[in-house]
Every structure is written in structure tokens, then in C-alpha cells.
């Protein structure tokens, strides 16, 4: 990643919005105005409030100039994020300037005016709190009161300039008609000569995806492109693309997959910082491998975090018990946490932020996600690809030994769209397949790939009993791994052929 | 604000400092009041630079802003008060030629 290219003299202030400081390379340019533009419902006001909150927790008071919603409605709307605006007001760290339309009907214009009263009110609030941040939400609320003629624009630009003189960093919101298109219907371009952020709330194929894009930060570096973000119980979290071009192995230390036969197949176990993908149709043994992976971790005293997107936790616990693994005891010992989430309740960005939050709270050594395929239907193809990339970058950064499972759509194999994204980011791929050999179904597995290590390349039979999985000898004939192919006729031919001599 | 409780016309004029714009607005308002509302009005001039809290209370954003407090309801005029016929009409100030006539129904 390139060095931060902040020009001399442009200091930045941390926004306090998780992930945003990363994509803005340090936050907002201090003492400047940043315009945040987005469609209705794109979370402009949430971002604005969170920006002031970011200051308040760092003992920097803020002034919120509201031009559309009443202060009472803002106080109520952000309470759900745990933001207690009345408490901040009482503590002298937050002050409203109510620039909403007065109740007494339309204002008539007769002659020329300036916005000295607005500026004086903001200035007074800034001085009395010692504020360093100001939000103006939104420009359109002012347009609605004053019209958007050149006179108003000139006066408003003067306000923005005077705020810079006060030394405060200003966040100004404005509404766009569409997520992709002109910046705004009324042309705020003249106010956004320096710093512009776009928020989008795009609905593609009935799936919603929120993104944030730093279009320009005059004189300072910033990440380019759209970054997904999530709105959860504590506000906005931006998902930075972590640097995944760095493929340096962080450790050569190996650890067990939870199955001695498999460990042997991959030359002594998997690397600690690797991501292993277990792919197979329903019933091939993915959940069993995952359970063994977790149980082996717990045996080593490692904390394991399991995200169950396909089965309820009761079902997972019952499955584990069937294989002689006591998840309850592991949970009691603080070595296991199972998070069962229904995929459709949230966007992929929300899931990613949720996964990160659980990792930060539980600080596991091993992570298992069962299964990624269940998440695939939540997002668009592109959204899912970004999710996979971000997830793998995240677990790499934390040096977590990670097992992902993927369910193939047909019983005899085949590939799912999930896997085309997964193959590049995973370090190791284990395929599990049902195969129809000589008229009977058998289970086979192969270690398809293992980055940086020798591995067994045979397709081997395996069996499952109450003690777990047992890997047997290689199949002595080709096995359909990629597509359902009827092998029975061919194997019969071979059988006959072997009879001939 | 003496005797304001009985004054028929009560105006608050919000200005910023004593620049040209402020003086133009004050002059325009007082001349109009003297001509048409002699003895029936009261004007309070508020400098928002000195009293931002009054501007906050009255939700004033622009200067000059004329706020007619009485008769009810409140009426706001912004600008340095070019008091045209339609503005006077809006303020409910008697027009020339019909000093005490009721406000004519306005055609929209």
C-alpha cells in the first residue's frame, strides 16, 4: 500500500466512525468542510451524528445545525444507537442550532439579506462549548427556506468560509436524487471544491447494499472506490478493503485439522494463518470436519468461534454429541462460542461487521464459518465477492486459523459460484464428494490445493463412524470430482476387463 | 418595548451590526411606521451579533429579518426591506388611499 500522501499542513481529525478513518487515511481534513451527499435514507444524518460523537468521546464538543428535522426528532432517532444526545447537551459537549423553518409560514423576501444570524448563532454555540466540529444537516433544508438562487448560494458559501475561520471541521450534508448521476439537483458543486463523500444505498436484484466513497479530499490521500458499510446497533461501520496482496506467510507453524489422517495428507497439518475451504454436497461430512477442527482446537486450549449460518446451534450441538464431541462443556470452559445467525436478517456488510465484532469480543484462535453458501444468497455476485475478499483479509490480519465450508449444489459434486471467489483467497481446499462407484455410493475426498506445502494428491475414500472420519486408501479409478458423471458403466467394463486374463 | 402589551403593531427587526444593510432596513421600517402607523406601533431592533440567543429563540437565520409579532400571526420578511405594496399588504399595514380599510382579499 502506498504511503499516506498527506500534503504538509493538512492535519486530519479522526472521525470516530469505524473504518472511515482507514479509508480516509486518518479522518477528515482539520478545519475544512466535508460535504456528504446521498439519496434519502442513505444514512447521512447517522454519519453526521456519529462524526460529532467521535469528537465528544475525544473531549471535543460539537455543534449540530439542523435544518430539516427538529432537535427532538434527532434526539429520538439516534437513541437506538446508544447515543444519548440529551446527556451530551447537559454535559456541555453537544449543542443544537435549530435552523428548521419557523412555524409561521412562508418567509417573504424583500431586498437583499445575508446569513449573519445563522453564522452568529453557530459561532456563539461553538464559542460557548469550545467546539471543534460542526454539522450542518442539511443544505437542502436551507434551500427549501431560501430558494436556491445565486444570492443564497453566495451567502451560504460565505458561511462555510467563516466556519473555516473559526477553525472548526464542518460536515455538510446534501441530498441527491439518485445514487449514480448528478451530484445534486440543485448543484452544490460550488460548495464542494475541497472534500466530497458519497453515500449510496443501492438496490440491485432486490438486494440492498450500502456504500461510501471518498470522491475527493483536496491535498490529502484517501482510499478510492466504493466501500461497503453496515449500520448496526452502534452506528455506521465502514468495511475497509484490507491489503490482501501481501501473501507473505506470517508463520510456518502448523496446527492440526482435527483429523490425523488429514494432517498426514497435508504434510503435518495446516499453517496457523491459513484459510481452509471444505467443499461438498449436503451430507458429505463438512459439518463433521468442522466439528473435529473445533474440537481439536479446544483440546489444545485454543478458543474457537463458530458462525453457523445454516443450522441452529441446538442442531450443531446434537451433531457434535453424535460424534462424541461435547460442545456444551467446551462452551462452559470458555473455549467455544457458537453464533447462530439466520443469513437473511442482514446484509453481507452487516454480517461482516458482526463477524468482526464477535472476533474482537471473543479473541479466538480458530474460526469456522458453516456455511458460506448460505450467505451467498443474501447479496449480489459482486457484493459476495467483496464480502469474501474482506472476510479473508480480516481473518488473515488477525492470524486466525479459519475453516470455511461451502455447499455444492448437486450431490455428486459440481461447483458453486461461491467457490470461484473462494479459490483465490483460500490457502487450502478439501473437496468432499459422494461418488457412484460400481453402483454404490462412496465418499471420497481430496486435498485439491495447499499453498506453500506438499500435500497428498490422491483421491481417497473415507468413512464416518461414531469416532469421526477415517480416511482410507486412494480410489483405484478415476472419480468424478467436478461434475456428476455416471461411472458405473465404465467401472463395470473395467471389472470385466480384469476378468479376461 | 414600553407599552408593548397594548401596542397594535409590534415589530422585531433582527440586524447584524450597524452596516449599510442594517441601516437601510431600520430607516425603511421606521419611515413606513411613522407614515402609516403613527402612534400604533413599537419596534425592537435586535443585533444578532450581540444577542445570538435572541436569534436562536426566534429561529432567525437571515439578516435583516423583520418579524411582525402583532397582530397575530407572526409574519417574517427577510431583506433590507424594500417595502413594496405587496409586502405592506402582507404585513397588514394600511395602504395609501384606503388607510383603515380591511385588507383586500388577495388574489393568488
Coordinates of C-alpha atoms in Angstrom, one line a residue:
Chain A
X1 CA 0.0 0.0 0.0
X2 CA 1.3 3.4 -0.8
X3 CA 2.4 5.9 1.8
X4 CA -0.1 8.4 3.1
X5 CA 0.2 11.3 0.8
X6 CA -1.0 14.0 3.1
X7 CA 0.2 17.4 2.0
X8 CA 2.2 19.3 4.5
X9 CA -0.1 21.5 6.6
X10 CA -3.2 19.3 6.2
X11 CA -3.8 17.7 9.6
X12 CA -6.6 15.2 9.9
X13 CA -9.0 14.5 12.7
X14 CA -10.3 11.0 13.4
X15 CA -14.0 10.8 12.6
X16 CA -14.7 8.1 15.2
X17 CA -16.6 6.1 12.5
X18 CA -15.1 2.6 12.5
X19 CA -13.3 2.0 9.2
X20 CA -13.9 5.6 7.9
X21 CA -10.6 6.8 9.2
X22 CA -8.9 3.9 7.4
X23 CA -10.3 4.8 4.0
X24 CA -9.8 8.5 4.5
X25 CA -6.2 7.8 5.7
X26 CA -6.7 9.4 9.1
X27 CA -10.0 11.1 9.0
X28 CA -11.3 14.5 7.8
X29 CA -9.0 17.4 6.9
X30 CA -9.0 19.5 10.0
X31 CA -10.6 22.9 9.8
X32 CA -12.2 22.2 6.4
X33 CA -15.7 21.5 5.2
X34 CA -16.6 18.0 4.0
X35 CA -19.7 17.5 2.0
X36 CA -21.6 14.3 2.5
X37 CA -24.1 13.7 -0.4
X38 CA -26.5 10.8 -0.7
X39 CA -30.1 9.8 -1.5
X40 CA -32.9 9.8 1.0
X41 CA -32.2 7.1 3.6
X42 CA -28.5 6.8 2.7
X43 CA -27.6 7.4 6.4
X44 CA -26.3 11.0 6.0
X45 CA -27.7 12.1 9.4
X46 CA -26.4 9.0 11.1
X47 CA -23.0 9.7 9.8
X48 CA -23.2 13.3 10.8
X49 CA -24.3 12.5 14.4
X50 CA -21.6 9.8 14.6
X51 CA -19.0 12.3 13.5
X52 CA -19.9 14.6 16.4
X53 CA -20.0 11.7 18.7
X54 CA -16.5 10.8 17.6
X55 CA -15.4 14.2 18.8
X56 CA -17.3 14.1 22.0
X57 CA -15.7 10.8 23.1
X58 CA -12.3 12.5 22.5
X59 CA -13.4 15.5 24.6
X60 CA -14.1 17.7 21.5
X61 CA -17.5 19.2 21.7
X62 CA -19.7 19.6 18.6
X63 CA -22.5 21.8 17.3
X64 CA -25.3 20.2 15.3
X65 CA -27.1 22.7 13.0
X66 CA -30.3 21.0 11.9
X67 CA -32.2 22.5 9.0
X68 CA -34.9 19.8 8.4
X69 CA -35.5 17.6 11.4
X70 CA -36.3 19.0 14.8
X71 CA -33.8 18.6 17.5
X72 CA -36.3 16.5 19.4
X73 CA -36.6 14.1 16.4
X74 CA -32.9 13.8 16.1
X75 CA -32.5 13.1 19.8
X76 CA -35.1 10.3 19.5
X77 CA -33.8 8.9 16.2
X78 CA -30.3 8.2 17.3
X79 CA -31.1 6.9 20.8
X80 CA -31.3 3.4 19.2
X81 CA -27.6 3.6 18.5
X82 CA -26.9 4.2 22.2
X83 CA -26.2 7.9 21.6
X84 CA -27.6 9.9 24.5
X85 CA -27.8 13.4 23.0
X86 CA -29.6 15.0 26.0
X87 CA -26.8 13.7 28.2
X88 CA -24.2 15.3 25.9
X89 CA -26.2 18.5 25.9
X90 CA -26.3 18.5 29.7
X91 CA -22.6 17.9 29.8
X92 CA -21.9 20.8 27.5
X93 CA -20.4 18.7 24.7
X94 CA -23.3 19.0 22.2
X95 CA -25.4 21.9 21.2
X96 CA -28.1 22.2 18.7
X97 CA -28.7 25.2 16.4
X98 CA -32.2 24.9 15.3
X99 CA -32.3 26.2 11.7
X100 CA -35.5 24.5 10.8
X101 CA -38.3 26.6 9.3
X102 CA -40.1 28.7 11.8
X103 CA -43.8 27.7 12.3
X104 CA -45.1 31.0 11.0
X105 CA -45.5 30.2 7.3
X106 CA -43.5 31.2 4.3
X107 CA -40.8 33.8 4.7
X108 CA -41.1 36.6 2.2
X109 CA -38.0 38.1 0.7
X110 CA -37.9 41.9 0.3
X111 CA -34.5 43.1 -0.6
X112 CA -31.0 41.7 0.0
X113 CA -30.0 39.7 3.0
X114 CA -27.1 37.8 4.5
X115 CA -26.9 34.8 6.8
X116 CA -25.2 36.6 9.6
X117 CA -27.8 35.5 12.1
X118 CA -27.2 31.8 11.3
X119 CA -23.5 32.4 11.4
X120 CA -23.7 34.3 14.7
X121 CA -25.8 31.5 16.2
X122 CA -23.3 28.8 15.1
X123 CA -20.4 31.0 16.2
X124 CA -22.0 31.6 19.6
X125 CA -22.6 27.9 20.1
X126 CA -19.1 27.0 19.0
X127 CA -17.5 29.5 21.4
X128 CA -19.6 28.6 24.4
X129 CA -18.8 24.9 24.1
X130 CA -15.3 25.3 22.8
X131 CA -16.5 23.1 19.9
X132 CA -14.2 21.8 17.2
X133 CA -16.8 20.1 15.0
X134 CA -19.9 21.4 13.3
X135 CA -22.5 19.6 11.4
X136 CA -25.0 21.3 9.0
X137 CA -27.8 18.8 8.1
X138 CA -28.8 19.6 5.5
X139 CA -28.1 22.1 2.8
X140 CA -31.5 21.2 1.2
X141 CA -33.3 22.3 4.3
X142 CA -31.9 25.8 3.8
X143 CA -32.6 25.7 0.1
X144 CA -36.2 24.9 1.0
X145 CA -36.4 28.0 3.1
X146 CA -34.5 30.5 1.0
X147 CA -34.7 29.1 -2.5
X148 CA -31.6 28.3 -4.3
X149 CA -30.8 31.4 -6.2
X150 CA -27.4 32.8 -6.7
X151 CA -27.8 35.2 -3.8
X152 CA -28.4 32.5 -1.3
X153 CA -25.5 30.4 -2.7
X154 CA -23.1 33.3 -2.3
X155 CA -24.3 34.0 1.3
X156 CA -24.1 30.3 2.2
X157 CA -20.6 30.0 0.7
X158 CA -19.6 32.9 2.9
X159 CA -20.9 31.0 6.0
X160 CA -18.8 28.0 5.1
X161 CA -15.8 30.2 4.7
X162 CA -16.4 31.8 8.0
X163 CA -16.7 28.5 9.7
X164 CA -13.2 27.7 8.4
X165 CA -12.0 30.9 10.0
X166 CA -13.4 29.7 13.3
X167 CA -11.1 26.7 13.0
X168 CA -13.9 24.1 13.1
X169 CA -14.2 21.0 10.9
X170 CA -17.5 21.0 9.2
X171 CA -19.6 18.2 7.9
X172 CA -22.3 19.4 5.5
X173 CA -25.0 17.0 4.2
X174 CA -26.9 17.3 0.9
X175 CA -29.4 15.2 -0.8
X176 CA -29.0 13.5 -4.2
X177 CA -31.8 12.4 -6.4
X178 CA -30.2 9.1 -7.5
X179 CA -27.2 7.0 -6.3
X180 CA -25.4 7.4 -9.6
X181 CA -25.8 10.6 -11.5
X182 CA -25.6 14.3 -11.0
X183 CA -24.2 15.3 -7.6
X184 CA -27.4 17.1 -6.6
X185 CA -30.4 18.5 -8.3
X186 CA -29.6 22.0 -7.2
X187 CA -25.9 22.0 -7.9
X188 CA -23.9 22.1 -4.7
X189 CA -20.8 21.7 -6.6
X190 CA -19.6 25.2 -5.7
X191 CA -19.6 24.2 -2.0
X192 CA -17.6 21.1 -2.5
X193 CA -14.5 22.3 -4.1
X194 CA -12.4 20.5 -1.5
X195 CA -13.9 17.4 0.1
X196 CA -16.7 15.2 -1.0
X197 CA -18.0 11.9 0.3
X198 CA -20.9 10.0 -1.4
X199 CA -23.2 7.6 0.5
X200 CA -25.1 5.1 -1.6
X201 CA -28.0 2.8 -0.8
X202 CA -28.2 0.7 -3.9
X203 CA -30.9 -1.9 -4.5
X204 CA -29.7 -4.5 -7.0
X205 CA -31.7 -7.6 -7.8
X206 CA -33.7 -7.0 -4.6
X207 CA -30.6 -6.9 -2.5
X208 CA -29.6 -3.7 -0.7
X209 CA -26.0 -2.6 -0.4
X210 CA -24.8 0.5 1.3
X211 CA -21.5 2.0 0.2
X212 CA -19.4 5.0 0.9
X213 CA -17.0 6.7 -1.5
X214 CA -14.5 9.4 -0.8
X215 CA -14.6 11.2 -4.1
X216 CA -12.0 13.9 -3.2
X217 CA -10.0 15.1 -0.3
X218 CA -8.1 18.1 -1.5
X219 CA -4.5 17.9 -0.8
X220 CA -4.6 14.6 1.1
X221 CA -4.6 10.9 0.3
X222 CA -7.6 8.7 0.5
X223 CA -8.8 5.3 -0.5
X224 CA -10.5 5.1 -3.9
X225 CA -13.6 3.3 -4.9
X226 CA -16.8 2.3 -3.1
X227 CA -16.5 0.7 0.3
X228 CA -19.4 -1.3 1.8
X229 CA -20.7 -0.2 5.1
X230 CA -23.1 -1.5 7.7
X231 CA -25.5 0.2 10.1
X232 CA -25.8 -1.8 13.3
X233 CA -26.7 -1.1 16.9
X234 CA -23.7 1.2 17.3
X235 CA -23.9 3.1 14.1
X236 CA -22.1 3.0 10.9
X237 CA -19.1 0.7 10.3
X238 CA -17.2 1.1 7.1
X239 CA -15.5 -2.1 5.8
X240 CA -12.1 -1.2 4.5
X241 CA -10.5 -3.4 1.9
X242 CA -7.6 -4.7 3.8
X243 CA -4.4 -5.3 1.9
X244 CA -4.6 -8.8 0.6
X245 CA -1.9 -8.5 -2.0
X246 CA 0.6 -9.4 0.7
X247 CA 0.9 -13.1 0.6
X248 CA 3.8 -13.4 2.9
X249 CA 3.3 -16.3 5.3
X250 CA 3.2 -14.9 8.8
X251 CA 4.1 -18.2 10.4
X252 CA 5.4 -21.6 9.4
X253 CA 3.9 -23.1 12.5
X254 CA 1.5 -25.9 11.7
X255 CA -1.6 -27.0 13.6
X256 CA -4.0 -29.9 13.4
X257 CA -7.0 -30.0 11.2
X258 CA -8.6 -32.2 13.9
X259 CA -8.1 -35.4 11.9
X260 CA -4.8 -37.4 12.0
X261 CA -5.3 -38.8 8.5
X262 CA -5.9 -35.4 7.0
X263 CA -2.9 -33.9 8.8
X264 CA -0.9 -36.7 7.3
X265 CA -2.3 -35.9 3.8
X266 CA -1.1 -32.3 4.2
X267 CA 2.4 -32.9 5.4
X268 CA 1.7 -32.4 9.1
X269 CA -1.2 -30.1 9.4
X270 CA -2.3 -26.7 8.2
X271 CA -0.4 -23.5 8.7
X272 CA -1.7 -21.4 11.6
X273 CA -2.6 -18.4 9.5
X274 CA -4.3 -20.3 6.7
X275 CA -7.8 -20.4 5.5
X276 CA -9.1 -23.8 4.6
X277 CA -12.1 -24.4 2.4
X278 CA -14.1 -27.6 2.8
X279 CA -16.4 -28.0 -0.1
X280 CA -19.0 -30.7 -0.6
X281 CA -22.6 -31.6 -1.2
X282 CA -25.1 -31.9 1.7
X283 CA -24.2 -35.0 3.8
X284 CA -20.7 -35.4 2.7
X285 CA -19.2 -34.6 6.1
X286 CA -18.4 -30.9 6.0
X287 CA -20.0 -30.3 9.4
X288 CA -18.2 -33.3 10.8
X289 CA -14.8 -31.9 9.6
X290 CA -15.7 -28.5 11.1
X291 CA -16.7 -30.1 14.4
X292 CA -13.4 -32.1 14.5
X293 CA -11.5 -28.9 13.7
X294 CA -13.1 -27.1 16.6
X295 CA -12.7 -30.0 19.0
X296 CA -9.0 -30.3 18.2
X297 CA -8.6 -26.5 18.9
X298 CA -10.4 -26.8 22.2
X299 CA -8.2 -29.8 23.1
X300 CA -5.1 -27.6 22.6
X301 CA -6.7 -24.9 24.8
X302 CA -7.5 -22.6 21.9
X303 CA -10.6 -20.6 21.8
X304 CA -12.9 -21.4 18.8
X305 CA -15.6 -19.2 17.3
X306 CA -18.2 -20.9 15.1
X307 CA -20.6 -18.9 12.9
X308 CA -23.5 -21.1 12.0
X309 CA -25.5 -19.8 9.1
X310 CA -27.1 -23.0 8.0
X311 CA -28.0 -24.9 11.2
X312 CA -29.4 -23.8 14.5
X313 CA -27.0 -24.2 17.4
X314 CA -29.1 -27.0 19.0
X315 CA -28.6 -29.0 15.8
X316 CA -24.9 -28.3 15.7
X317 CA -24.6 -29.4 19.4
X318 CA -26.6 -32.5 18.7
X319 CA -24.4 -33.4 15.7
X320 CA -21.3 -32.9 17.7
X321 CA -22.6 -35.1 20.5
X322 CA -23.2 -37.8 17.9
X323 CA -19.5 -37.8 17.1
X324 CA -18.5 -37.8 20.8
X325 CA -17.7 -34.0 21.0
X326 CA -19.2 -32.1 23.9
X327 CA -19.7 -28.5 22.7
X328 CA -21.6 -27.6 25.9
X329 CA -18.5 -28.5 28.0
X330 CA -16.3 -26.5 25.7
X331 CA -18.6 -23.5 26.0
X332 CA -18.6 -23.8 29.8
X333 CA -14.8 -23.8 29.7
X334 CA -14.8 -20.6 27.7
X335 CA -13.2 -22.4 24.7
X336 CA -16.1 -22.3 22.3
X337 CA -18.6 -19.7 21.2
X338 CA -21.3 -20.7 18.6
X339 CA -23.0 -17.8 16.9
X340 CA -26.0 -18.9 15.0
X341 CA -27.4 -16.3 12.6
X342 CA -30.1 -16.5 10.0
X343 CA -28.4 -15.2 6.8
X344 CA -31.4 -13.2 5.6
X345 CA -31.6 -11.0 8.6
X346 CA -28.9 -8.7 7.5
X347 CA -26.8 -7.5 4.5
X348 CA -23.4 -9.0 3.8
X349 CA -21.8 -5.9 5.2
X350 CA -23.7 -6.3 8.4
X351 CA -22.6 -9.9 8.6
X352 CA -19.0 -8.9 8.1
X353 CA -19.1 -6.3 10.8
X354 CA -20.9 -8.8 13.1
X355 CA -18.2 -11.4 12.5
X356 CA -15.5 -8.8 13.2
X357 CA -17.3 -7.7 16.4
X358 CA -17.5 -11.3 17.7
X359 CA -13.9 -11.9 16.9
X360 CA -12.9 -8.8 18.7
X361 CA -15.0 -9.7 21.7
X362 CA -14.0 -13.4 21.9
X363 CA -10.5 -13.3 20.6
X364 CA -10.5 -16.8 19.2
X365 CA -7.5 -18.7 17.7
X366 CA -9.8 -20.7 15.4
X367 CA -12.8 -19.6 13.4
X368 CA -15.2 -21.7 11.5
X369 CA -18.0 -20.4 9.1
X370 CA -20.6 -23.0 8.2
X371 CA -21.5 -22.4 5.5
X372 CA -20.6 -19.5 3.2
X373 CA -23.1 -20.8 0.6
X374 CA -25.9 -19.8 3.0
X375 CA -24.6 -16.2 2.8
X376 CA -24.3 -16.3 -0.9
X377 CA -28.0 -15.8 -1.5
X378 CA -28.0 -12.6 0.7
X379 CA -26.0 -10.5 -1.7
X380 CA -25.3 -9.9 -5.3
X381 CA -22.5 -11.7 -7.0
X382 CA -20.2 -8.7 -6.8
X383 CA -21.3 -8.0 -3.2
X384 CA -20.5 -11.6 -2.3
X385 CA -17.1 -11.4 -4.0
X386 CA -16.2 -8.3 -1.9
X387 CA -17.5 -10.0 1.2
X388 CA -15.3 -13.0 0.7
X389 CA -12.2 -10.8 0.0
X390 CA -12.9 -8.7 3.1
X391 CA -13.6 -11.7 5.3
X392 CA -10.4 -13.5 4.2
X393 CA -8.3 -10.3 4.6
X394 CA -9.8 -9.8 8.1
X395 CA -9.0 -13.3 9.3
X396 CA -5.5 -13.1 7.8
X397 CA -4.8 -9.9 9.6
X398 CA -5.8 -11.5 12.9
X399 CA -3.8 -14.6 12.1
X400 CA -6.8 -16.8 12.7
X401 CA -6.9 -20.4 11.7
X402 CA -10.0 -20.5 9.7
X403 CA -12.2 -23.1 8.2
X404 CA -14.9 -22.2 5.7
X405 CA -17.4 -24.7 4.4
X406 CA -19.2 -24.4 1.1
X407 CA -22.1 -26.5 0.0
X408 CA -22.1 -27.6 -3.6
X409 CA -25.5 -27.6 -5.4
X410 CA -25.6 -31.2 -6.6
X411 CA -25.0 -34.4 -4.6
X412 CA -22.3 -35.6 -6.9
X413 CA -20.2 -32.5 -7.0
X414 CA -20.1 -29.7 -9.4
X415 CA -19.0 -26.2 -8.4
X416 CA -21.0 -23.4 -6.9
X417 CA -20.5 -19.7 -7.7
X418 CA -19.2 -19.4 -4.1
X419 CA -16.1 -21.4 -4.9
X420 CA -14.9 -19.4 -7.9
X421 CA -14.5 -16.5 -5.5
X422 CA -13.1 -18.7 -2.7
X423 CA -10.4 -20.5 -4.6
X424 CA -8.2 -17.5 -4.9
X425 CA -8.4 -16.4 -1.3
X426 CA -8.1 -19.8 0.4
X427 CA -4.8 -21.4 1.2
X428 CA -6.1 -25.0 1.2
X429 CA -9.1 -26.7 -0.4
X430 CA -10.5 -30.0 0.7
X431 CA -13.2 -31.5 -1.6
X432 CA -15.7 -34.0 -0.2
X433 CA -17.8 -35.8 -2.7
X434 CA -20.3 -38.6 -3.0
X435 CA -19.3 -40.9 -5.8
X436 CA -21.2 -43.6 -7.5
X437 CA -18.6 -46.4 -7.9
X438 CA -19.8 -49.6 -9.4
X439 CA -23.4 -49.0 -8.5
X440 CA -22.8 -48.0 -4.8
X441 CA -22.3 -44.5 -3.3
X442 CA -19.0 -44.0 -1.7
X443 CA -17.5 -40.9 -0.1
X444 CA -14.2 -39.6 -1.4
X445 CA -12.0 -36.6 -0.5
X446 CA -9.0 -34.9 -2.0
X447 CA -6.8 -32.1 -0.9
X448 CA -7.0 -30.0 -4.0
X449 CA -4.7 -27.3 -3.1
X450 CA -2.3 -26.3 -0.3
X451 CA -0.4 -23.2 -0.6
X452 CA 3.3 -23.4 0.4
X453 CA 3.3 -27.1 1.3
X454 CA 3.5 -30.6 -0.2
X455 CA 0.3 -32.5 0.1
X456 CA -1.2 -35.8 -0.9
X457 CA -2.9 -35.6 -4.3
X458 CA -4.8 -38.9 -4.2
X459 CA -8.5 -39.1 -4.2
X460 CA -9.2 -41.2 -1.1
X461 CA -12.2 -43.0 0.2
X462 CA -13.3 -42.1 3.6
X463 CA -15.8 -43.5 6.1
X464 CA -17.6 -41.9 9.0
X465 CA -18.4 -43.7 12.3
X466 CA -19.0 -42.6 15.9
X467 CA -15.3 -41.8 16.3
X468 CA -15.3 -39.5 13.3
X469 CA -13.8 -39.6 9.9
X470 CA -11.4 -42.2 8.7
X471 CA -9.5 -41.6 5.5
X472 CA -8.8 -44.8 3.6
X473 CA -6.8 -45.8 0.5
X474 CA -7.0 -43.9 -2.8
X475 CA -9.7 -44.9 -5.2
X476 CA -8.2 -47.2 -7.8
X477 CA -10.1 -45.5 -10.6
X478 CA -10.9 -42.0 -11.7
X479 CA -13.5 -40.3 -9.6
X480 CA -15.8 -37.5 -10.8
X481 CA -14.9 -34.5 -8.7
X482 CA -16.2 -31.7 -10.7
X483 CA -19.3 -32.9 -12.3
X484 CA -21.8 -35.6 -11.8
X485 CA -20.7 -38.3 -14.2
X486 CA -22.1 -41.8 -14.3
X487 CA -19.1 -44.0 -13.8
X488 CA -20.9 -47.3 -13.3
X489 CA -20.8 -48.5 -16.9
X490 CA -17.1 -47.7 -17.2
X491 CA -16.2 -49.4 -13.9
X492 CA -18.2 -52.5 -15.0
X493 CA -16.2 -52.5 -18.2
X494 CA -13.0 -52.4 -16.2
X495 CA -14.2 -55.2 -14.0
X496 CA -14.9 -57.4 -17.0
X497 CA -11.6 -56.5 -18.5
X498 CA -9.8 -57.6 -15.3
X499 CA -11.7 -60.9 -15.5
X500 CA -10.4 -61.7 -19.0
X501 CA -6.8 -62.9 -18.4
Chain B
X1 CA -40.6 47.6 24.5
X2 CA -42.5 50.1 26.5
X3 CA -46.3 49.7 26.5
X4 CA -45.9 46.8 24.1
X5 CA -48.7 45.0 25.7
X6 CA -51.2 47.4 24.3
X7 CA -49.5 48.4 21.1
X8 CA -51.4 47.3 18.0
X9 CA -48.3 46.7 15.7
X10 CA -45.3 45.1 17.3
X11 CA -42.2 44.6 15.2
X12 CA -38.9 42.9 15.9
X13 CA -36.2 43.8 13.5
X14 CA -33.1 41.5 13.6
X15 CA -30.0 43.0 12.1
X16 CA -26.3 42.2 12.1
X17 CA -24.2 45.1 13.3
X18 CA -24.7 48.6 12.0
X19 CA -23.6 48.3 8.4
X20 CA -25.4 49.7 5.4
X21 CA -27.9 46.8 5.2
X22 CA -28.9 47.2 8.8
X23 CA -29.3 51.0 8.5
X24 CA -31.3 50.7 5.3
X25 CA -33.7 48.2 6.9
X26 CA -34.1 50.3 10.1
X27 CA -34.7 53.5 8.1
X28 CA -37.2 51.8 5.8
X29 CA -39.2 50.4 8.7
X30 CA -39.3 53.5 10.8
X31 CA -40.3 55.7 7.9
X32 CA -43.1 53.4 7.0
X33 CA -44.3 53.2 10.5
X34 CA -44.2 56.9 11.0
X35 CA -46.1 57.5 7.8
X36 CA -48.8 54.8 8.2
X37 CA -48.9 53.6 11.8
X38 CA -48.1 56.7 13.8
X39 CA -48.8 56.1 17.5
X40 CA -49.8 52.5 16.9
X41 CA -46.5 50.7 16.6
X42 CA -43.5 49.6 18.5
X43 CA -40.2 48.5 17.1
X44 CA -37.4 46.5 18.8
X45 CA -34.1 46.3 16.9
X46 CA -32.0 43.3 17.9
X47 CA -28.4 43.0 16.8
X48 CA -27.8 39.2 16.3
X49 CA -24.1 39.7 16.7
X50 CA -24.7 41.0 20.2
X51 CA -27.6 38.7 21.1
X52 CA -27.3 35.4 19.2
X53 CA -29.5 33.9 21.8
X54 CA -32.5 36.1 20.8
X55 CA -31.9 35.0 17.2
X56 CA -31.8 31.4 18.4
X57 CA -35.1 31.8 20.2
X58 CA -36.8 33.4 17.3
X59 CA -35.2 31.0 14.8
X60 CA -33.7 33.8 12.8
X61 CA -31.2 32.8 10.1
X62 CA -31.0 35.8 7.8
X63 CA -30.4 39.4 8.5
X64 CA -32.2 41.7 8.3
X65 CA -35.3 39.8 9.3
X66 CA -38.5 41.7 10.2
X67 CA -40.8 39.7 12.5
X68 CA -44.3 41.1 12.9
X69 CA -45.3 39.8 16.4
X70 CA -48.6 41.6 16.4
X71 CA -51.2 41.5 15.2
X72 CA -51.1 37.7 15.2
X73 CA -50.0 35.6 13.4
X74 CA -46.2 36.1 13.2
X75 CA -45.0 37.3 9.8
X76 CA -41.4 37.2 8.6
X77 CA -39.9 39.4 5.9
X78 CA -36.2 39.0 5.1
X79 CA -34.1 41.5 3.3
X80 CA -33.2 45.1 3.7
X81 CA -36.9 46.0 3.5
X82 CA -37.9 47.2 0.1
X83 CA -41.4 47.8 1.3
X84 CA -43.4 47.3 -1.8
X85 CA -47.2 47.3 -1.9
X86 CA -47.4 43.5 -1.7
X87 CA -45.0 43.4 1.3
X88 CA -47.1 46.1 3.1
X89 CA -50.2 44.1 2.2
X90 CA -48.6 41.0 3.7
X91 CA -47.8 43.0 6.9
X92 CA -51.4 44.2 7.1
X93 CA -50.3 47.8 7.0
X94 CA -53.0 50.2 5.7
X95 CA -52.3 51.3 2.2
X96 CA -52.4 54.8 0.7
X97 CA -55.8 55.9 -0.2
X98 CA -57.5 53.4 2.0
X99 CA -55.8 54.0 5.3
X100 CA -58.2 52.0 7.5
X101 CA -59.6 49.6 5.0
X102 CA -59.7 46.0 5.8
X103 CA -57.0 44.0 3.9
X104 CA -58.4 43.3 0.5
X105 CA -58.7 39.6 -0.4
X106 CA -55.5 38.7 -2.1
X107 CA -55.6 37.1 -5.5
X108 CA -53.2 34.2 -5.6

